[in-house]
Structure formats: C-alpha cells, structure tokens
PDB file of C-alpha atoms in Angstrom:
ATOM      1  CA  UNK A1349      46.757  -4.023 -57.946  1.00 65.00           C
ATOM      2  CA  UNK A1350      44.818  -1.067 -59.173  1.00 65.00           C
ATOM      3  CA  UNK A1351      47.746   0.590 -59.515  1.00 69.00           C
ATOM      4  CA  UNK A1352      49.600  -2.283 -61.080  1.00 70.00           C
ATOM      5  CA  UNK A1353      46.552  -2.409 -64.166  1.00 73.00           C
ATOM      6  CA  UNK A1354      45.954  -5.405 -62.532  1.00 80.00           C
ATOM      7  CA  UNK A1355      42.717  -6.666 -63.046  1.00 86.00           C
ATOM      8  CA  UNK A1356      40.457  -7.454 -59.384  1.00 89.00           C
ATOM      9  CA  UNK A1357      38.436 -10.722 -59.081  1.00 92.00           C
ATOM     10  CA  UNK A1358      37.065 -11.986 -54.843  1.00 91.00           C
ATOM     11  CA  UNK A1359      35.240 -14.567 -54.348  1.00 94.00           C
ATOM     12  CA  UNK A1360      33.082 -15.408 -51.526  1.00 93.00           C
ATOM     13  CA  UNK A1361      31.692 -11.914 -51.148  1.00 92.00           C
ATOM     14  CA  UNK A1362      28.388 -11.561 -49.124  1.00 93.00           C
ATOM     15  CA  UNK A1363      25.544  -9.358 -50.971  1.00 92.00           C
ATOM     16  CA  UNK A1364      26.829  -5.943 -47.928  1.00 94.00           C
ATOM     17  CA  UNK A1365      30.030  -6.319 -48.319  1.00 94.00           C
ATOM     18  CA  UNK A1366      29.703  -6.483 -52.376  1.00 91.00           C
ATOM     19  CA  UNK A1367      27.755  -3.244 -51.614  1.00 90.00           C
ATOM     20  CA  UNK A1368      30.347  -1.260 -50.186  1.00 93.00           C
ATOM     21  CA  UNK A1369      32.648  -2.235 -52.619  1.00 92.00           C
ATOM     22  CA  UNK A1370      30.012  -1.025 -55.831  1.00 91.00           C
ATOM     23  CA  UNK A1371      30.102   2.637 -53.659  1.00 92.00           C
ATOM     24  CA  UNK A1372      34.013   2.306 -53.803  1.00 91.00           C
ATOM     25  CA  UNK A1373      34.652   1.045 -56.601  1.00 91.00           C
ATOM     26  CA  UNK A1374      31.480   1.974 -59.319  1.00 91.00           C
ATOM     27  CA  UNK A1375      33.008   0.564 -62.620  1.00 89.00           C
ATOM     28  CA  UNK A1376      33.186  -2.320 -60.225  1.00 90.00           C
ATOM     29  CA  UNK A1377      31.206  -5.941 -60.746  1.00 91.00           C
ATOM     30  CA  UNK A1378      29.343  -8.289 -58.226  1.00 92.00           C
ATOM     31  CA  UNK A1379      28.115 -10.595 -59.227  1.00 92.00           C
ATOM     32  CA  UNK A1380      25.325 -12.085 -56.309  1.00 90.00           C
ATOM     33  CA  UNK A1381      24.646 -15.441 -57.310  1.00 91.00           C
ATOM     34  CA  UNK A1382      28.393 -16.229 -58.010  1.00 93.00           C
ATOM     35  CA  UNK A1383      29.061 -13.872 -54.416  1.00 93.00           C
ATOM     36  CA  UNK A1384      32.102 -12.465 -56.353  1.00 93.00           C
ATOM     37  CA  UNK A1385      33.000  -9.074 -57.244  1.00 94.00           C
ATOM     38  CA  UNK A1386      35.339  -7.456 -61.058  1.00 91.00           C
ATOM     39  CA  UNK A1387      36.715  -4.967 -61.368  1.00 89.00           C
ATOM     40  CA  UNK A1388      38.726  -4.353 -64.852  1.00 81.00           C
ATOM     41  CA  UNK A1389      41.164  -1.831 -65.160  1.00 72.00           C
ATOM     42  CA  UNK A1390      40.333   0.607 -68.759  1.00 66.00           C
ATOM     43  CA  UNK A1391      44.359  -1.966 -69.767  1.00 61.00           C
ATOM     44  CA  UNK A1392      44.409  -4.659 -68.417  1.00 56.00           C
ATOM     45  CA  UNK A1393      48.760  -6.849 -67.951  1.00 56.00           C
ATOM     46  CA  UNK A1394      48.940  -9.822 -67.776  1.00 58.00           C
ATOM     47  CA  UNK A1395      51.718 -12.185 -68.024  1.00 57.00           C
ATOM     48  CA  UNK A1396      50.132 -14.200 -70.202  1.00 59.00           C
ATOM     49  CA  UNK A1397      48.140 -15.117 -74.094  1.00 68.00           C
ATOM     50  CA  UNK A1398      45.998 -18.258 -74.152  1.00 76.00           C
ATOM     51  CA  UNK A1399      43.846 -19.964 -75.874  1.00 82.00           C
ATOM     52  CA  UNK A1400      40.111 -19.037 -74.369  1.00 90.00           C
ATOM     53  CA  UNK A1401      39.135 -22.032 -74.030  1.00 95.00           C
ATOM     54  CA  UNK A1402      34.513 -23.503 -74.595  1.00 96.00           C
ATOM     55  CA  UNK A1403      33.905 -24.368 -71.015  1.00 98.00           C
ATOM     56  CA  UNK A1404      30.476 -26.771 -69.646  1.00 98.00           C
ATOM     57  CA  UNK A1405      29.802 -26.185 -66.542  1.00 98.00           C
ATOM     58  CA  UNK A1406      26.755 -28.439 -65.396  1.00 97.00           C
ATOM     59  CA  UNK A1407      25.154 -28.512 -62.091  1.00 95.00           C
ATOM     60  CA  UNK A1408      23.333 -31.926 -60.868  1.00 89.00           C
ATOM     61  CA  UNK A1409      20.602 -29.427 -58.711  1.00 87.00           C
ATOM     62  CA  UNK A1410      19.306 -26.137 -58.120  1.00 88.00           C
ATOM     63  CA  UNK A1411      21.805 -26.140 -54.822  1.00 91.00           C
ATOM     64  CA  UNK A1412      24.223 -25.918 -56.507  1.00 94.00           C
ATOM     65  CA  UNK A1413      24.164 -22.906 -58.850  1.00 94.00           C
ATOM     66  CA  UNK A1414      26.147 -21.094 -56.181  1.00 95.00           C
ATOM     67  CA  UNK A1415      29.333 -22.672 -56.534  1.00 97.00           C
ATOM     68  CA  UNK A1416      29.060 -23.325 -60.452  1.00 97.00           C
ATOM     69  CA  UNK A1417      28.149 -19.731 -60.446  1.00 97.00           C
ATOM     70  CA  UNK A1418      31.421 -19.158 -58.815  1.00 97.00           C
ATOM     71  CA  UNK A1419      33.502 -21.201 -61.551  1.00 97.00           C
ATOM     72  CA  UNK A1420      31.167 -19.451 -64.500  1.00 97.00           C
ATOM     73  CA  UNK A1421      32.364 -15.809 -62.995  1.00 96.00           C
ATOM     74  CA  UNK A1422      35.807 -16.729 -62.820  1.00 96.00           C
ATOM     75  CA  UNK A1423      36.584 -18.367 -66.271  1.00 96.00           C
ATOM     76  CA  UNK A1424      34.585 -15.347 -67.942  1.00 94.00           C
ATOM     77  CA  UNK A1425      37.018 -13.264 -65.772  1.00 93.00           C
ATOM     78  CA  UNK A1426      39.541 -15.099 -67.146  1.00 92.00           C
ATOM     79  CA  UNK A1427      38.756 -14.475 -70.542  1.00 92.00           C
ATOM     80  CA  UNK A1428      37.017 -17.944 -71.396  1.00 95.00           C
ATOM     81  CA  UNK A1429      33.441 -19.163 -72.448  1.00 96.00           C
ATOM     82  CA  UNK A1430      31.586 -20.925 -70.164  1.00 97.00           C
ATOM     83  CA  UNK A1431      28.311 -22.358 -70.804  1.00 98.00           C
ATOM     84  CA  UNK A1432      25.392 -22.950 -67.985  1.00 98.00           C
ATOM     85  CA  UNK A1433      23.875 -26.799 -68.420  1.00 97.00           C
ATOM     86  CA  UNK A1434      21.980 -26.491 -64.679  1.00 95.00           C
ATOM     87  CA  UNK A1435      20.093 -29.581 -63.755  1.00 91.00           C
ATOM     88  CA  UNK A1436      20.827 -32.382 -65.475  1.00 93.00           C
ATOM     89  CA  UNK A1437      21.513 -34.244 -62.170  1.00 88.00           C
ATOM     90  CA  UNK A1438      21.742 -38.016 -63.118  1.00 90.00           C
ATOM     91  CA  UNK A1439      17.897 -37.903 -60.711  1.00 88.00           C
ATOM     92  CA  UNK A1440      16.665 -36.908 -64.237  1.00 87.00           C
ATOM     93  CA  UNK A1441      19.203 -38.577 -66.989  1.00 90.00           C
ATOM     94  CA  UNK A1442      17.384 -38.231 -69.956  1.00 90.00           C
ATOM     95  CA  UNK A1443      17.567 -34.440 -69.598  1.00 89.00           C
ATOM     96  CA  UNK A1444      21.340 -34.954 -69.201  1.00 92.00           C
ATOM     97  CA  UNK A1445      21.971 -37.088 -72.230  1.00 94.00           C
ATOM     98  CA  UNK A1446      19.709 -35.083 -74.289  1.00 94.00           C
ATOM     99  CA  UNK A1447      22.620 -32.604 -73.638  1.00 96.00           C
ATOM    100  CA  UNK A1448      25.875 -35.648 -75.283  1.00 97.00           C
ATOM    101  CA  UNK A1449      26.049 -33.393 -78.182  1.00 97.00           C
ATOM    102  CA  UNK A1450      26.159 -29.799 -77.147  1.00 97.00           C
ATOM    103  CA  UNK A1451      28.618 -31.144 -73.797  1.00 98.00           C
ATOM    104  CA  UNK A1452      31.077 -32.179 -76.143  1.00 98.00           C
ATOM    105  CA  UNK A1453      31.301 -29.444 -78.566  1.00 98.00           C
ATOM    106  CA  UNK A1454      33.386 -27.656 -75.700  1.00 98.00           C
ATOM    107  CA  UNK A1455      36.786 -27.583 -74.667  1.00 96.00           C
ATOM    108  CA  UNK A1456      36.581 -28.877 -70.834  1.00 97.00           C
ATOM    109  CA  UNK A1457      33.786 -29.545 -68.105  1.00 98.00           C
ATOM    110  CA  UNK A1458      33.406 -28.564 -64.723  1.00 98.00           C
ATOM    111  CA  UNK A1459      30.974 -30.497 -63.113  1.00 98.00           C
ATOM    112  CA  UNK A1460      29.668 -29.519 -59.869  1.00 97.00           C
ATOM    113  CA  UNK A1461      26.916 -31.759 -58.129  1.00 96.00           C
ATOM    114  CA  UNK A1462      26.403 -32.890 -54.156  1.00 93.00           C
ATOM    115  CA  UNK A1463      24.219 -35.359 -52.235  1.00 92.00           C
ATOM    116  CA  UNK A1464      25.926 -39.242 -53.569  1.00 91.00           C
ATOM    117  CA  UNK A1465      28.327 -37.229 -57.100  1.00 93.00           C
ATOM    118  CA  UNK A1466      27.132 -39.655 -59.757  1.00 94.00           C
ATOM    119  CA  UNK A1467      27.244 -36.791 -62.444  1.00 96.00           C
ATOM    120  CA  UNK A1468      31.046 -36.939 -63.034  1.00 97.00           C
ATOM    121  CA  UNK A1469      31.906 -40.629 -63.230  1.00 96.00           C
ATOM    122  CA  UNK A1470      28.443 -40.585 -65.823  1.00 96.00           C
ATOM    123  CA  UNK A1471      29.451 -37.670 -68.188  1.00 97.00           C
ATOM    124  CA  UNK A1472      33.455 -39.017 -67.678  1.00 97.00           C
ATOM    125  CA  UNK A1473      31.884 -41.591 -68.375  1.00 96.00           C
ATOM    126  CA  UNK A1474      30.114 -40.448 -71.879  1.00 97.00           C
ATOM    127  CA  UNK A1475      32.328 -37.602 -72.699  1.00 97.00           C
ATOM    128  CA  UNK A1476      36.549 -37.223 -73.769  1.00 96.00           C
ATOM    129  CA  UNK A1477      36.789 -34.698 -72.525  1.00 97.00           C
ATOM    130  CA  UNK A1478      39.182 -32.759 -69.348  1.00 97.00           C
ATOM    131  CA  UNK A1479      36.582 -32.700 -66.301  1.00 98.00           C
ATOM    132  CA  UNK A1480      36.831 -30.904 -63.094  1.00 98.00           C
ATOM    133  CA  UNK A1481      34.356 -31.819 -60.974  1.00 98.00           C
ATOM    134  CA  UNK A1482      33.423 -30.118 -57.824  1.00 98.00           C
ATOM    135  CA  UNK A1483      32.011 -31.519 -54.580  1.00 97.00           C
ATOM    136  CA  UNK A1484      29.453 -29.678 -53.102  1.00 96.00           C
ATOM    137  CA  UNK A1485      27.914 -29.755 -49.160  1.00 94.00           C
ATOM    138  CA  UNK A1486      24.727 -30.215 -50.375  1.00 87.00           C
ATOM    139  CA  UNK A1487      22.721 -33.379 -49.180  1.00 82.00           C
ATOM    140  CA  UNK A1488      20.368 -34.554 -46.333  1.00 84.00           C
ATOM    141  CA  UNK A1489      21.386 -37.176 -43.289  1.00 82.00           C
ATOM    142  CA  UNK A1490      24.691 -38.759 -44.558  1.00 84.00           C
ATOM    143  CA  UNK A1491      26.531 -36.231 -46.658  1.00 86.00           C
ATOM    144  CA  UNK A1492      28.423 -35.242 -44.835  1.00 91.00           C
ATOM    145  CA  UNK A1493      29.254 -31.527 -44.968  1.00 92.00           C
ATOM    146  CA  UNK A1494      30.028 -32.349 -48.911  1.00 93.00           C
ATOM    147  CA  UNK A1495      32.654 -35.178 -47.638  1.00 94.00           C
ATOM    148  CA  UNK A1496      29.705 -38.288 -49.087  1.00 94.00           C
ATOM    149  CA  UNK A1497      29.866 -36.167 -52.331  1.00 94.00           C
ATOM    150  CA  UNK A1498      33.796 -35.672 -52.003  1.00 96.00           C
ATOM    151  CA  UNK A1499      34.736 -39.145 -51.661  1.00 95.00           C
ATOM    152  CA  UNK A1500      32.336 -40.935 -54.829  1.00 95.00           C
ATOM    153  CA  UNK A1501      34.276 -38.122 -56.535  1.00 96.00           C
ATOM    154  CA  UNK A1502      37.776 -38.723 -55.434  1.00 96.00           C
ATOM    155  CA  UNK A1503      36.575 -42.958 -56.230  1.00 95.00           C
ATOM    156  CA  UNK A1504      35.178 -42.639 -59.798  1.00 94.00           C
ATOM    157  CA  UNK A1505      34.863 -45.091 -62.222  1.00 92.00           C
ATOM    158  CA  UNK A1506      35.444 -42.404 -64.896  1.00 94.00           C
ATOM    159  CA  UNK A1507      39.251 -41.940 -64.988  1.00 94.00           C
ATOM    160  CA  UNK A1508      41.966 -38.732 -65.411  1.00 93.00           C
ATOM    161  CA  UNK A1509      38.375 -36.866 -63.396  1.00 96.00           C
ATOM    162  CA  UNK A1510      39.561 -34.178 -61.199  1.00 97.00           C
ATOM    163  CA  UNK A1511      38.801 -32.760 -58.149  1.00 98.00           C
ATOM    164  CA  UNK A1512      38.831 -29.968 -56.137  1.00 98.00           C
ATOM    165  CA  UNK A1513      37.478 -29.193 -53.099  1.00 98.00           C
ATOM    166  CA  UNK A1514      34.241 -28.334 -51.426  1.00 98.00           C
ATOM    167  CA  UNK A1515      32.198 -25.711 -52.876  1.00 97.00           C
ATOM    168  CA  UNK A1516      35.483 -25.181 -54.636  1.00 98.00           C
ATOM    169  CA  UNK A1517      33.895 -23.548 -58.102  1.00 98.00           C
ATOM    170  CA  UNK A1518      37.039 -20.833 -57.562  1.00 98.00           C
ATOM    171  CA  UNK A1519      39.588 -23.698 -57.951  1.00 98.00           C
ATOM    172  CA  UNK A1520      37.965 -25.199 -60.929  1.00 98.00           C
ATOM    173  CA  UNK A1521      38.435 -22.539 -62.680  1.00 98.00           C
ATOM    174  CA  UNK A1522      41.250 -21.720 -62.156  1.00 97.00           C
ATOM    175  CA  UNK A1523      42.458 -25.571 -63.000  1.00 97.00           C
ATOM    176  CA  UNK A1524      40.689 -25.649 -66.260  1.00 97.00           C
ATOM    177  CA  UNK A1525      42.186 -21.397 -67.075  1.00 95.00           C
ATOM    178  CA  UNK A1526      46.066 -23.941 -66.339  1.00 94.00           C
ATOM    179  CA  UNK A1527      44.485 -25.784 -68.875  1.00 92.00           C
ATOM    180  CA  UNK A1528      44.457 -23.276 -70.874  1.00 91.00           C
ATOM    181  CA  UNK A1529      47.746 -21.502 -70.543  1.00 89.00           C
ATOM    182  CA  UNK A1530      49.339 -25.410 -70.756  1.00 87.00           C
ATOM    183  CA  UNK A1531      47.684 -25.740 -74.054  1.00 77.00           C
ATOM    184  CA  UNK A1532      48.764 -22.123 -75.228  1.00 69.00           C
ATOM    185  CA  UNK A1533      51.478 -20.062 -72.950  1.00 58.00           C
ATOM    186  CA  UNK A1534      53.082 -17.115 -74.855  1.00 59.00           C
ATOM    187  CA  UNK A1535      54.216 -15.054 -72.033  1.00 57.00           C
ATOM    188  CA  UNK A1536      54.747 -11.318 -72.585  1.00 51.00           C
ATOM    189  CA  UNK A1537      58.067 -10.779 -70.907  1.00 48.00           C
ATOM    190  CA  UNK A1538      60.034 -12.172 -68.190  1.00 44.00           C
ATOM    191  CA  UNK A1539      58.759  -9.685 -65.511  1.00 45.00           C
ATOM    192  CA  UNK A1540      55.000  -9.732 -65.423  1.00 45.00           C
ATOM    193  CA  UNK A1541      53.293 -12.665 -62.975  1.00 48.00           C
ATOM    194  CA  UNK A1542      51.577 -14.988 -63.719  1.00 50.00           C
ATOM    195  CA  UNK A1543      47.780 -14.744 -64.370  1.00 55.00           C
TER     196      UNK A1543
END
C-alpha cells in the first residue's frame, strides 16, 4: 500500500502492537483511545474526491468512548470533520437537549450507545439528518454482550436509522463516508480503486 502511495488505517490495534508499528513506521500515528494506527504517504492517491462531511459523534456514556473514538479516527483519516458530543445519554436528557442546535448544524450523526440504546431513537426523532447507530457491548445483566442494544436500535420507532454491528465504530464511519461519495463522486481515473 505504501509503495502505491496509499494511506493506511489499521483498526482494533492494542497498545503493544501500536508501539511496535511506531518503531517500524515513525511517521505513523497510534491513537490509543481509538485503538487505530494511521500512516499517510507524502502524496496520497485516491480514486475519488468527495465533500468533507461535518459529522457529530454522539456517545451516551463514558464506556462507549472507545467505539466513538474509532469512528472519530476513521472519519478524520478519510478527510471528514468529526465533532465529539460525549456523555449525552438519555439518563441525562437535559444535556442532550442542550446540544440540539449544534447537532443539527452537522451533515450526519453517528450515535454510539450501549445498555438499552435509547439515544439513537431519541436523536432520530428530534433531528432529521442521516443517522448511523452503533450498539456497544456495554451493559449489565441481560445486555447479552451488546445484543440488547443492537436489537433496540433495529426496532427503533425513528424511521431511517442505519444500524451497524456491535462495537463497529469503523463501519459507522465508513457508512457516512459512502454517503459523502454518493453526494459528490468524482472519479479521478478508471484504474483507481475506491478509497
């Protein structure tokens, strides 16, 4: 990939492997909270250009931050402009409501939540933007390693919510990236691969 001047993003990387990669590729960057490693060649090539989306990343609780950070790092790597809105879960709905004007100023939302995962339904009912929901494996008792949150999101009353798999912050970010490509695709050459 590097020999072809392609940028590199590695996800789900533990700290030990991240440090090892930094020794091999000192220009790379390890993001411990996101568990990602990024490396950009001096001249990076991509087959497309796209409009850079402003994306609000909303996390219900502090336990959801690693998944939200994976989304943040991926969006940043892909050239978008993510903004963090953390600790705005339904247990403190007043904090969520206070951020509504700022959330509405974005192009799309990624909403990360565990437990019963009510936050995507709440925001989906209040904000008419593309919304990608990410269930996390956070919870107590009958959370079933995130299956409870996953099923709650799939059964949301708010129409049009896109749901990715459990703990899949990368997938949520890439879903938003696909929206950006569809919004403004411009192939550079027919031989180029997609970003």
